[in-house]
XYZ file of C-alpha atoms in Angstrom:
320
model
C 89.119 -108.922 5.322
C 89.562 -109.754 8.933
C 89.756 -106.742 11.298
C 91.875 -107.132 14.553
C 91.476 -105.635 17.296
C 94.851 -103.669 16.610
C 93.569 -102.330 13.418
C 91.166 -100.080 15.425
C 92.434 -97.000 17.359
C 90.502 -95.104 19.208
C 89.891 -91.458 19.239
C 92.413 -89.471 20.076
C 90.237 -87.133 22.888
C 91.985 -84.175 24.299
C 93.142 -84.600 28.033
C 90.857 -81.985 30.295
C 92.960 -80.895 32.704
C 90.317 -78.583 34.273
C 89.836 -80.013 37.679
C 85.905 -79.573 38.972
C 87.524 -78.137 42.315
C 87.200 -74.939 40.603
C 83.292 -75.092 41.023
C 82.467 -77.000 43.953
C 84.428 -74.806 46.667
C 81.421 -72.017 45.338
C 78.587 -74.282 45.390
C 79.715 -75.048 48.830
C 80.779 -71.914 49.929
C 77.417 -70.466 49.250
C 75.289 -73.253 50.385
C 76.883 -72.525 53.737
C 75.849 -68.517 53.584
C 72.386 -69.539 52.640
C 72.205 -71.668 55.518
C 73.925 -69.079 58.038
C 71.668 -66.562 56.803
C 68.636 -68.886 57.476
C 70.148 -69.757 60.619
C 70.247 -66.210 61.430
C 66.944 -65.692 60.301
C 65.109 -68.156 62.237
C 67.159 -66.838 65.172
C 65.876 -63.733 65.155
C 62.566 -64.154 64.570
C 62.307 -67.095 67.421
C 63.896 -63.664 69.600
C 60.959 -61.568 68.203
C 58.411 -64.602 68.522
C 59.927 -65.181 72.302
C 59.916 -61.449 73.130
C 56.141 -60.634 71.857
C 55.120 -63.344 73.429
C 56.433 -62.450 77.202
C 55.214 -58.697 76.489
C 51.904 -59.733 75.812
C 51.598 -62.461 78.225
C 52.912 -59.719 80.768
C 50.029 -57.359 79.680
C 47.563 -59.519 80.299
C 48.526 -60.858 83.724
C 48.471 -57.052 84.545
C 45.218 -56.659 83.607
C 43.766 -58.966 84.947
C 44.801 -58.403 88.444
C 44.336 -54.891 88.138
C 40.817 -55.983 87.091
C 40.361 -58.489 90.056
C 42.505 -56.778 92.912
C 41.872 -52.730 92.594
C 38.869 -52.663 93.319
C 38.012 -54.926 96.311
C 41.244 -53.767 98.171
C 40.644 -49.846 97.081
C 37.784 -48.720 99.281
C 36.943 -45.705 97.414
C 33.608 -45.079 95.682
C 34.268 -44.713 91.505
C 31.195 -42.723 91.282
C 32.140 -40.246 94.278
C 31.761 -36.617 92.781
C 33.899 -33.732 94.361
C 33.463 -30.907 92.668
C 36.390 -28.757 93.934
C 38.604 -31.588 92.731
C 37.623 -31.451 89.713
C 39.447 -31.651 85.948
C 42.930 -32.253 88.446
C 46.039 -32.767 86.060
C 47.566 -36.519 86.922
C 49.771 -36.045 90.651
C 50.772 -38.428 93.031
C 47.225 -38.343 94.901
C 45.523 -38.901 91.485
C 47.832 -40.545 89.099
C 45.845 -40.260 85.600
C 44.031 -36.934 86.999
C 40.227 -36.671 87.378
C 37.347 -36.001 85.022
C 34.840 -33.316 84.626
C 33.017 -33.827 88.501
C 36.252 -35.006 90.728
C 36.248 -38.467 90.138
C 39.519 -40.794 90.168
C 40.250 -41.569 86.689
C 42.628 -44.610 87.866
C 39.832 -46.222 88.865
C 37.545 -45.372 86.657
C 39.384 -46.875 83.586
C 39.720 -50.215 85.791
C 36.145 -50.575 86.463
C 35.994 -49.424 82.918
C 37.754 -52.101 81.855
C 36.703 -54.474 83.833
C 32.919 -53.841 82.162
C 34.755 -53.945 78.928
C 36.804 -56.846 79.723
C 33.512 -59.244 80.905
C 31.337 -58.148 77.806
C 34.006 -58.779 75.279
C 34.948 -62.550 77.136
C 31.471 -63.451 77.130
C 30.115 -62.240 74.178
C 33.324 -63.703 72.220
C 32.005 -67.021 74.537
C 28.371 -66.951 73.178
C 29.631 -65.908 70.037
C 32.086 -68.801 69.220
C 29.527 -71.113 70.478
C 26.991 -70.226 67.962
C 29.634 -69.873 65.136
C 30.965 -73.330 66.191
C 27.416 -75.234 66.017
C 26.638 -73.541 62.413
C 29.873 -74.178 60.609
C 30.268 -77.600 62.348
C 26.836 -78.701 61.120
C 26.903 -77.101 57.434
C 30.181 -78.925 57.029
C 28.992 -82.199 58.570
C 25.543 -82.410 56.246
C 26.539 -81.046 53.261
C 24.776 -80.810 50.517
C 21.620 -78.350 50.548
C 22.213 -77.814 53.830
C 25.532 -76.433 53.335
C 24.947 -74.094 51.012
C 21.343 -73.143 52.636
C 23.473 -71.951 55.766
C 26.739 -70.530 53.723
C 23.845 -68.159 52.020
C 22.384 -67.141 55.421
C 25.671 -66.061 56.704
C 26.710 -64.348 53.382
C 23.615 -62.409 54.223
C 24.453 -61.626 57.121
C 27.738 -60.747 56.255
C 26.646 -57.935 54.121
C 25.091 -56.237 56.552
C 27.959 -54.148 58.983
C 28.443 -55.551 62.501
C 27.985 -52.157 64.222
C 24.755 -50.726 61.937
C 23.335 -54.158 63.004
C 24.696 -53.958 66.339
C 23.082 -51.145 67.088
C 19.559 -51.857 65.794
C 19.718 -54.870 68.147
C 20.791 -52.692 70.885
C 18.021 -50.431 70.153
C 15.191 -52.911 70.978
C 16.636 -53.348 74.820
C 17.138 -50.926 77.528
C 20.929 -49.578 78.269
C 22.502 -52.350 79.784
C 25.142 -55.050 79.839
C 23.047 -57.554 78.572
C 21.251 -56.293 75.689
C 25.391 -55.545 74.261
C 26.684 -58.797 74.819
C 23.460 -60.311 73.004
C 24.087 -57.355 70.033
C 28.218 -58.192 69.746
C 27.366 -62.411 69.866
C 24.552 -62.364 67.810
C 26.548 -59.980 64.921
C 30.272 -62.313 65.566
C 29.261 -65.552 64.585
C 30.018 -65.304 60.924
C 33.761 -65.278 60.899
C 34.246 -68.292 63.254
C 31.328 -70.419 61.037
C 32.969 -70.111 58.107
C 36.103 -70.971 59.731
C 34.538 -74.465 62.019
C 33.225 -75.195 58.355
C 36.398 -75.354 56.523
C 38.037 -77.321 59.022
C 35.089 -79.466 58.767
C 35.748 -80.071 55.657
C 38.949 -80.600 55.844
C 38.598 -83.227 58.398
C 36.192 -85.054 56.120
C 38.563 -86.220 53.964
C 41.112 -87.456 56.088
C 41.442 -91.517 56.249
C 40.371 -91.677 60.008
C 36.873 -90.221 59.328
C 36.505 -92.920 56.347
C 37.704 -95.628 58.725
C 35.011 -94.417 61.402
C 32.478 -94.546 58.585
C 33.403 -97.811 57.229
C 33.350 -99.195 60.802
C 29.164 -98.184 61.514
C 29.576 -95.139 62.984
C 26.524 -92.306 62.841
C 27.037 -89.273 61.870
C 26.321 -87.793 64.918
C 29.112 -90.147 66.577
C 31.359 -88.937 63.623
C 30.925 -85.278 64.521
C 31.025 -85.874 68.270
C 34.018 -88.010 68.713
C 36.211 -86.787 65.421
C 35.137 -83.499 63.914
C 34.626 -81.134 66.742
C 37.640 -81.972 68.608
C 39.754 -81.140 65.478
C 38.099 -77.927 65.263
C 38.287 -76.812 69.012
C 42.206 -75.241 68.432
C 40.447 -73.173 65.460
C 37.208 -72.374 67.090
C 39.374 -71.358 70.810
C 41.627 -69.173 68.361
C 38.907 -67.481 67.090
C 37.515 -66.602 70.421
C 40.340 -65.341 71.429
C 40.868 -63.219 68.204
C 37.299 -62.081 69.136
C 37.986 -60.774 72.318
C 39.535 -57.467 71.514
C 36.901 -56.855 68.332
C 33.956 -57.461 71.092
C 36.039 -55.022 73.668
C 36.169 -52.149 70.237
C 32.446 -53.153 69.288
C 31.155 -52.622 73.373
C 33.192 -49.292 73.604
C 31.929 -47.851 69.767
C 28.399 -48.542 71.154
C 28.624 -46.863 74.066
C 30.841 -43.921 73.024
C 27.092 -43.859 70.842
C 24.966 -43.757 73.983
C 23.681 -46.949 72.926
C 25.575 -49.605 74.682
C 25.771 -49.187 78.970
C 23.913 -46.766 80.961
C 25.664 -43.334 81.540
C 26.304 -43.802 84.822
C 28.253 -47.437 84.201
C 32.039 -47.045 83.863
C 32.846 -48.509 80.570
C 35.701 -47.232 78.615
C 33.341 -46.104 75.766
C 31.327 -43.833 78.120
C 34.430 -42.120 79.806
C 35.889 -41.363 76.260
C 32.374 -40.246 75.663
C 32.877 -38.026 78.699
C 35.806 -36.795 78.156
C 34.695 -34.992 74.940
C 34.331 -31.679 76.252
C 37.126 -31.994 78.540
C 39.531 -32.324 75.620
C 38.012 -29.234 73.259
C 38.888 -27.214 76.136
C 42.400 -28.706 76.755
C 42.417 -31.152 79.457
C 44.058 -34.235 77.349
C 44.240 -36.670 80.157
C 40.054 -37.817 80.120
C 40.864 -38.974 77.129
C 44.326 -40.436 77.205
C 44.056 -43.135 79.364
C 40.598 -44.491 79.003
C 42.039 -44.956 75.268
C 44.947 -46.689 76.582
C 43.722 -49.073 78.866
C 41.256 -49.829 75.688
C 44.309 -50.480 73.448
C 46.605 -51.912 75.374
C 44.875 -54.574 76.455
C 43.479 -55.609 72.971
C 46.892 -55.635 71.888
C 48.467 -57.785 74.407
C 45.469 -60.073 73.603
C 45.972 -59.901 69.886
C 49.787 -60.903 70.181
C 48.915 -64.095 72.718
C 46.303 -64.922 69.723
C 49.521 -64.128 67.496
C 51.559 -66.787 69.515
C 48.678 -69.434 69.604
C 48.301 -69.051 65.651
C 51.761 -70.248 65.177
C 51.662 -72.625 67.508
C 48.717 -75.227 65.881
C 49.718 -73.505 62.464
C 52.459 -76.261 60.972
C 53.724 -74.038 58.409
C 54.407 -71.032 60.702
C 56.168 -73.478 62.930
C 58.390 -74.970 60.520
C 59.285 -71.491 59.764
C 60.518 -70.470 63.051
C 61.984 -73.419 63.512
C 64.602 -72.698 60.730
């Protein structure tokens, strides 16, 4: 029989009357609070990022031109002893007080720190520099190599940074010296192990395989291409290394084992100050322990800043 095409009806299919403007005014409404919110977010924490880093920065310039100006344009003598001055609460004519024999502790704690402050900058210097050539050339060769020199700095890993700080220490006379060669020679593992990973990260990016395809040595490789990818991460470190070699100088010498007694170093006046604070007097001990923290600190949030700064993740995130 032939079919027509008005012998087929279609369907009869209910009529939806329920318009979708009853779910896409939501959707929209709360894609717009999520994105305020984010909005908000990332405001606030570019505020925090802003304000930490003008604190810090702040910090810093203040210490080092109280390191650099006090005492050339102060003409008094740190180690001047005045007995009938002495154990003074802080007044105008001695602001943080004075210690156990009369002296200034205001200018004490600045050539304190300014010991402090040059054995933690150039041990975190010599330290950087060895971790830099290790991990650079255990991620460059490879192979036996690499794991040969991962296993010697596991090693020396296991052993703590201070016990093995201070049997360095032990084989030198007190001096500045013998502490900056105990804090590099016991810092190099972190930043290693750090050069090495970006190393061999670098290794597999399309511009070293280019190089290599083109003829170029391996020492040309790491010259030219490797360690200028890792100098952001190896400066960071340093940096980060700072403050530890500041804590790791002062531990030693609140020991007796770091600088000679008679050297102002923030570890030795805390040292000092001992007896002063059994008995009462608080301020010995206060502000050598301040200028110690502070600084670190301010150095630790500038480190902070940096870290976001080559870090792509942590910028996209403030960038919301």
């Amino acid at each position: 029989m032939d079919v027509t095409p008005m012998d087929v009806t279609p369907m009869d299919v209910p009529p939806t009357d329920v318009p979708p403007t009853d779910v896409t005014p939501m959707a929209a409404d709360t894609t717009a609070v999520t994105k305020t919110v984010w909005r908000a977010h990332g405001t606030a924490r570019r505020s925090t990022h802003t304000l930490r880093l003008r604190v810090s920065a702040a910090l810093v310039a203040v210490t080092v031109l109280a390191v650099l100006l006090v005492p050339p344009l102060v003409r008094l003598d740190q180690q001047a002893v005045d007995l009938a001055a002495k154990l003074l609460p802080p007044s105008w004519s001695h602001p943080f007080g004075t210690d156990d024999v009369g002296r200034d502790l205001l200018l004490r704690c600045v050539y304190g720190l300014r010991v402090s402050l040059l054995v933690g900058v150039v041990a975190a210097l010599a330290a950087t520099v060895i971790g830099t050539a290790v991990g650079a050339a255990a991620g460059a060769l490879g192979g036996w190599t690499d794991r040969a020199v991962m296993r010697l700095v596991d090693t020396f890993s296991s052993v703590p940074h201070l016990l093995l700080g201070v049997f360095i220490v032990a084989m030198f006379r007190p001096g500045v010296w013998p502490v900056v060669i105990s804090v590099g020679l016991t810092h190099w593992l972190s930043t290693a192990r750090i050069v090495r990973a970006e190393v061999l990260s670098l290794r597999s990016r399309p511009y070293i395989d280019a190089a290599v395809s083109g003829g170029a040595s391996r020492w040309r490789v790491v010259v030219r291409h490797l360690l200028p990818g890792v100098l952001p991460q190896a400066g960071l470190a340093a940096v980060l290394m700072v403050p530890h070699a500041m804590w790791h100088e002062s531990a030693l010498s609140f020991l007796g084992l770091g600088l000679p007694a008679h050297t102002a170093s923030l570890g030795t006046l805390i040292q000092d100050a001992r007896g002063s604070l059994l008995a009462g007097q608080w301020w010995p001990t206060l502000f050598p322990g301040l200028f110690l923290i502070i600084p670190t600190l301010a150095i630790a949030g500038l480190a902070g800043v940096w870290r976001e700064r080559i870090n792509p993740r942590r910028r996209s995130e403030l960038a919301l």
